[in-house]
CSV table of C-alpha atoms and ligand atoms in Angstrom, one decimal:
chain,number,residue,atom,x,y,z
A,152,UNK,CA,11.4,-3.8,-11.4
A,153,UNK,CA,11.0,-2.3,-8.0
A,154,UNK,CA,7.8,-0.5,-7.7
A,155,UNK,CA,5.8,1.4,-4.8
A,156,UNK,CA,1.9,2.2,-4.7
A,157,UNK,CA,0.7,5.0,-2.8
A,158,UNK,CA,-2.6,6.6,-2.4
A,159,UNK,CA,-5.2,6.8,0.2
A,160,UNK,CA,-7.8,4.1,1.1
A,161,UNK,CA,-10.3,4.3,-1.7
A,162,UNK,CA,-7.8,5.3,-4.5
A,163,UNK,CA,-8.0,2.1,-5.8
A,164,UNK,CA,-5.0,0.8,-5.0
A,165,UNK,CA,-5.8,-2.8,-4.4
A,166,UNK,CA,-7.7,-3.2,-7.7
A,167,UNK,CA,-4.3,-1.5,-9.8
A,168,UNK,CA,-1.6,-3.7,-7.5
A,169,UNK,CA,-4.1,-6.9,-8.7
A,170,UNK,CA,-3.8,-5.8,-12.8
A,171,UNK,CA,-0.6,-4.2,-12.6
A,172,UNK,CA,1.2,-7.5,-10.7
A,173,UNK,CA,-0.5,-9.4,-13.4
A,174,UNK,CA,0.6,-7.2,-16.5
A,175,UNK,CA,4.3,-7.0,-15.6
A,176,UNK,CA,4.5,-10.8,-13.9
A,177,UNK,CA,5.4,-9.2,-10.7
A,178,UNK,CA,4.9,-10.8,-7.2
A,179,UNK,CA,2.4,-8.2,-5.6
A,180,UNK,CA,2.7,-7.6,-1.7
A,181,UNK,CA,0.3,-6.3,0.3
A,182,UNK,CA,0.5,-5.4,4.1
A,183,UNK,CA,-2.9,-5.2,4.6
A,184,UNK,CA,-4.0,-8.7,3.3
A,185,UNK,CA,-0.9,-10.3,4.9
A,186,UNK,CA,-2.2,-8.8,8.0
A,187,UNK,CA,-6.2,-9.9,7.2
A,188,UNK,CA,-4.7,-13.3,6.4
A,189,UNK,CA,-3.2,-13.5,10.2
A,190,UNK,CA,-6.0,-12.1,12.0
A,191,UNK,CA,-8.6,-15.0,10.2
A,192,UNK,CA,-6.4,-17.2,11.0
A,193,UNK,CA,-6.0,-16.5,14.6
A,194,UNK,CA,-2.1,-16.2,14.4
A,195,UNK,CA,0.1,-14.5,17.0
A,196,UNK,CA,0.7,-12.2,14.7
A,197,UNK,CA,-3.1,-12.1,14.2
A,198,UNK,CA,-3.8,-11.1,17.7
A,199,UNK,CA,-1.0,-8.3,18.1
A,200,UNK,CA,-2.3,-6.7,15.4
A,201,UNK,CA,-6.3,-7.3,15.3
A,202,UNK,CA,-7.1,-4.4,17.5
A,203,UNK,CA,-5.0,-1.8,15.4
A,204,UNK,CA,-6.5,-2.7,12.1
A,205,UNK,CA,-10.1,-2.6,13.8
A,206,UNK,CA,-9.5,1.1,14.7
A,207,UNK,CA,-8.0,2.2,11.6
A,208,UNK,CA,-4.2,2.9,13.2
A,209,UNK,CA,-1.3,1.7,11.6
A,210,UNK,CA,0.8,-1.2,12.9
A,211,UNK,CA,4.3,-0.2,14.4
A,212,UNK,CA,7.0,0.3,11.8
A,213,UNK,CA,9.2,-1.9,13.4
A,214,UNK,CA,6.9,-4.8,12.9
A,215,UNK,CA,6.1,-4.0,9.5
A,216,UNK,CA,9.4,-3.3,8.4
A,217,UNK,CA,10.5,-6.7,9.6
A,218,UNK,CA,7.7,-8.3,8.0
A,219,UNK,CA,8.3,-6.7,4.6
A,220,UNK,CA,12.1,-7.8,4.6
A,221,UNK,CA,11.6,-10.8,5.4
A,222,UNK,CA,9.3,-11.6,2.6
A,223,UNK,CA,11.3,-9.9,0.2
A,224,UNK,CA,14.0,-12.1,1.0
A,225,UNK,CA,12.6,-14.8,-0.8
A,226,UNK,CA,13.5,-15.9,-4.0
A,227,UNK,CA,10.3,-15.1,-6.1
A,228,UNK,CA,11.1,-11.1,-5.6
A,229,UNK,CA,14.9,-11.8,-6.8
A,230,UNK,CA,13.3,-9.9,-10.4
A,231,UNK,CA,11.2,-7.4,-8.6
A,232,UNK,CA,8.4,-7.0,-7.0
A,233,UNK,CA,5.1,-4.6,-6.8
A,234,UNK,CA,4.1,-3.3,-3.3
A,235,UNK,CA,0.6,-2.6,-1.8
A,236,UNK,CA,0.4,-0.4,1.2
A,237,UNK,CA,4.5,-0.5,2.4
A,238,UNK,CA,6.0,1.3,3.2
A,239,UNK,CA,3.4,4.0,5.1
A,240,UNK,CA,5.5,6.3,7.2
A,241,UNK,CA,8.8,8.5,6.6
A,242,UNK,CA,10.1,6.0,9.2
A,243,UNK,CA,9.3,2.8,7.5
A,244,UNK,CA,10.5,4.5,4.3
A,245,UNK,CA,13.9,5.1,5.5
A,246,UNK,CA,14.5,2.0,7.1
A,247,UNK,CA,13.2,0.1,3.9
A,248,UNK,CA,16.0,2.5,2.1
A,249,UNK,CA,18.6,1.6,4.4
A,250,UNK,CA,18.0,-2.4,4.2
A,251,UNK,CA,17.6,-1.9,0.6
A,252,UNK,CA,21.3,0.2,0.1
A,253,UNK,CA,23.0,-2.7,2.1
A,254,UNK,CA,22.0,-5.2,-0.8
A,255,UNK,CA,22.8,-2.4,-3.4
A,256,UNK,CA,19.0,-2.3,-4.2
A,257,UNK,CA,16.7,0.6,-4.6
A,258,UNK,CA,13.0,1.2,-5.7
A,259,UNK,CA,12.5,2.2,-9.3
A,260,UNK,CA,9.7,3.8,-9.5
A,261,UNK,CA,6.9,4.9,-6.8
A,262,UNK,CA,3.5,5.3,-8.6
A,263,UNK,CA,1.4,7.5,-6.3
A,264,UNK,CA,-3.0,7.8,-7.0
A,265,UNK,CA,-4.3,10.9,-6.2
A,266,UNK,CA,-7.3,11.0,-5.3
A,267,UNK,CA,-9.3,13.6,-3.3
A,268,UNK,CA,-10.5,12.7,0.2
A,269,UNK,CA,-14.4,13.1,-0.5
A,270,UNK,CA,-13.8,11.0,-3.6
A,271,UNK,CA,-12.0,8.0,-1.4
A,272,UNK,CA,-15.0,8.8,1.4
A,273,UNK,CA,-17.7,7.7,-1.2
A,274,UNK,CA,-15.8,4.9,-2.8
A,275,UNK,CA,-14.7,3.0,-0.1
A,276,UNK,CA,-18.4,3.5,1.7
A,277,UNK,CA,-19.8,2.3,-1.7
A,278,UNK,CA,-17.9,-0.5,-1.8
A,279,UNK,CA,-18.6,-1.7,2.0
A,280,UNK,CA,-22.8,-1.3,0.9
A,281,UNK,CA,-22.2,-3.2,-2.2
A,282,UNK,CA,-20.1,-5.8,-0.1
A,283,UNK,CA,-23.1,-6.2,2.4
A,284,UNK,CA,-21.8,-8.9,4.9
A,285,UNK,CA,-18.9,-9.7,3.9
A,286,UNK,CA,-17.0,-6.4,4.1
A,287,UNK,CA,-14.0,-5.3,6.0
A,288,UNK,CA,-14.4,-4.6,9.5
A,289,UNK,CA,-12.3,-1.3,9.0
A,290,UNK,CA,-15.2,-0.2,6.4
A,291,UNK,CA,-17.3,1.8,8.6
A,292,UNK,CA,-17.8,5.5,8.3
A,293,UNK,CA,-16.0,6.7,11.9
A,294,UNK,CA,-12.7,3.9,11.1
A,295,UNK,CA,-12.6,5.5,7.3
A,296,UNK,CA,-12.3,8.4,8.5
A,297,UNK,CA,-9.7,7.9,10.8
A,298,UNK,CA,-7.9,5.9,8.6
A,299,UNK,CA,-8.0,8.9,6.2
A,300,UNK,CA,-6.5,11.4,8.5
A,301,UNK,CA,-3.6,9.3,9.2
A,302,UNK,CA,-3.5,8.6,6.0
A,303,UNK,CA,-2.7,12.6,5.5
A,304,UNK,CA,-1.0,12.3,8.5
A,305,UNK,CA,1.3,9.0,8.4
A,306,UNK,CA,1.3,8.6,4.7
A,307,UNK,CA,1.5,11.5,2.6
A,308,UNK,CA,4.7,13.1,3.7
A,309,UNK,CA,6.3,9.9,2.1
A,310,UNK,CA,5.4,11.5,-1.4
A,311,UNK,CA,7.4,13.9,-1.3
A,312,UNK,CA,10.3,12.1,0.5
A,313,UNK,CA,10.0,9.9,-2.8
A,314,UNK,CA,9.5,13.2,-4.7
A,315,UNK,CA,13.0,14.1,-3.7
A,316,UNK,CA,14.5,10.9,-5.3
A,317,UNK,CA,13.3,11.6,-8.0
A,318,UNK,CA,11.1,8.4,-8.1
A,319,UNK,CA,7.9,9.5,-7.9
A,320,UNK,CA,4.8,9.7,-10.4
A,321,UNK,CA,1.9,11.2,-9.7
A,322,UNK,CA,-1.6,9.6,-11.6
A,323,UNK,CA,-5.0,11.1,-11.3
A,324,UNK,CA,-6.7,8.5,-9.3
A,325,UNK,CA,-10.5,9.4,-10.0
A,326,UNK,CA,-9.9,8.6,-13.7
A,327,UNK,CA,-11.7,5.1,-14.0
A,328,UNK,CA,-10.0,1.9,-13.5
A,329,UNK,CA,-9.5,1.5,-17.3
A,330,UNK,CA,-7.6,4.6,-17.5
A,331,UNK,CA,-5.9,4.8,-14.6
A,332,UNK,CA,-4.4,1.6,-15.5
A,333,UNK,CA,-3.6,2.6,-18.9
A,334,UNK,CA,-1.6,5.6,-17.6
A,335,UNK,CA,0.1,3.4,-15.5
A,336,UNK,CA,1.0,0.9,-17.7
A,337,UNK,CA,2.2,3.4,-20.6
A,338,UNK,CA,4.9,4.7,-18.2
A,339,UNK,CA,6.7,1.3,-19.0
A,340,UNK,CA,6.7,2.5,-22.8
B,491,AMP,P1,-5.0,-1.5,4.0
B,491,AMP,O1,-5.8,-2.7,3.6
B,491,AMP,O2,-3.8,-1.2,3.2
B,491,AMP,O3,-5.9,-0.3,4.2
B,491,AMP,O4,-4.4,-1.9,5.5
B,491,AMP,C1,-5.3,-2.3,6.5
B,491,AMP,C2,-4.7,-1.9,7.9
B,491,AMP,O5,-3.5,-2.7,8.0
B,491,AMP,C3,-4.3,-0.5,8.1
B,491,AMP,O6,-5.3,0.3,8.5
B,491,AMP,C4,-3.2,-0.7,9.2
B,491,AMP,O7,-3.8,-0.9,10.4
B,491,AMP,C5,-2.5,-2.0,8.7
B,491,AMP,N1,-1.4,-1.7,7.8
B,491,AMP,C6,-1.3,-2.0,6.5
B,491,AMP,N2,-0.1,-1.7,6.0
B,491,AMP,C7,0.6,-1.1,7.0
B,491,AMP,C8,1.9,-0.4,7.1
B,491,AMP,N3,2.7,-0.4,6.1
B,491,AMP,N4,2.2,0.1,8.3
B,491,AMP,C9,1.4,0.1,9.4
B,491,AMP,N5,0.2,-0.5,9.3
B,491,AMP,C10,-0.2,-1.1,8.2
């Protein structure tokens, strides 16, 4: 199974990739942590890309794209695979489409959490309180916000590009974690 999360920051995407990767033995990828991951560890890749997470634009879809494939390549997403924040523009989208048509691939389903921006706004600013410290650099009020308008931006019209596949499900994100989960996972049934 091929599957696709969407939903703004603060829908609670991380926390339903974690469960859902978990429920249906799926190797979860995420674009963000992969990026996180680079940037701690002072990688090339680290350093292109530390400035644009810091100010809540996205990374070019070139890069991305190329990063996605080539980690789908490997041989632990042969079964499927559950992805976290990819792709995140109409652009990406198509050229993951395209890659995915030459291996006679395609996604099976593309859950998307909607939730409403002031919703997302106090979620991800409770979570960076509660975090204290150690929270993401990105989790400050002025980056959120930015990161929310290109989320609208950037992100959204990818719904409906799905929409027109027929792939995509829409879930009420501000449900709690328990349910949303539990809607997700009875779609399986
Ligand atoms: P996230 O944890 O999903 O909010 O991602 C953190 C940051 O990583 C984003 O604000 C972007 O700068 C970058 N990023 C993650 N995924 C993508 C993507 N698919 N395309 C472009 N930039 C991305």
């Amino acid at each position: 199974m091929k599957i696709i999360l969407i939903g703004p920051p603060g829908a609670g995407k991380g926390t339903q990739a974690e469960r859902l990767a978990k429920e249906w033995s799926l190797p979860k990828i995420t674009t963000g942590d992969i990026f996180r991951e680079n940037v701690k560890n002072k990688t090339a890749l680290g350093k292109k890309v530390e400035g644009i997470l810091q100010s809540g634009e996205l990374v070019s879809d070139e890069l991305v794209v190329d990063l996605m494939t080539d980690r789908i390549k490997e041989t632990d997403c042969v079964a499927g695979y559950l992805l976290d924040g990819f792709p995140r523009t109409v652009g990406q989208a198509e050229a993951f489409d395209k890659w995915l048509l030459k291996r006679k691939n395609k996604i099976d389903c593309v859950i998307v959490l909607d939730v409403d921006h002031k919703t997302a706004l106090q979620r991800i600013l409770g979570r960076a309180e509660q975090a204290g410290s150690g929270r993401r650099s990105d989790d400050n009020s002025e980056v959120i916000r930015k990161r929310l308008d290109v989320y609208e931006k950037e992100t959204a019209p990818i719904v409906s590009y799905y929409e027109r596949q027929g792939v995509a499900v829409h879930i009420d994100g501000t449900q709690n974690v328990e349910q949303v989960f539990e809607t997700i996972c009875s779609l399986k049934k």
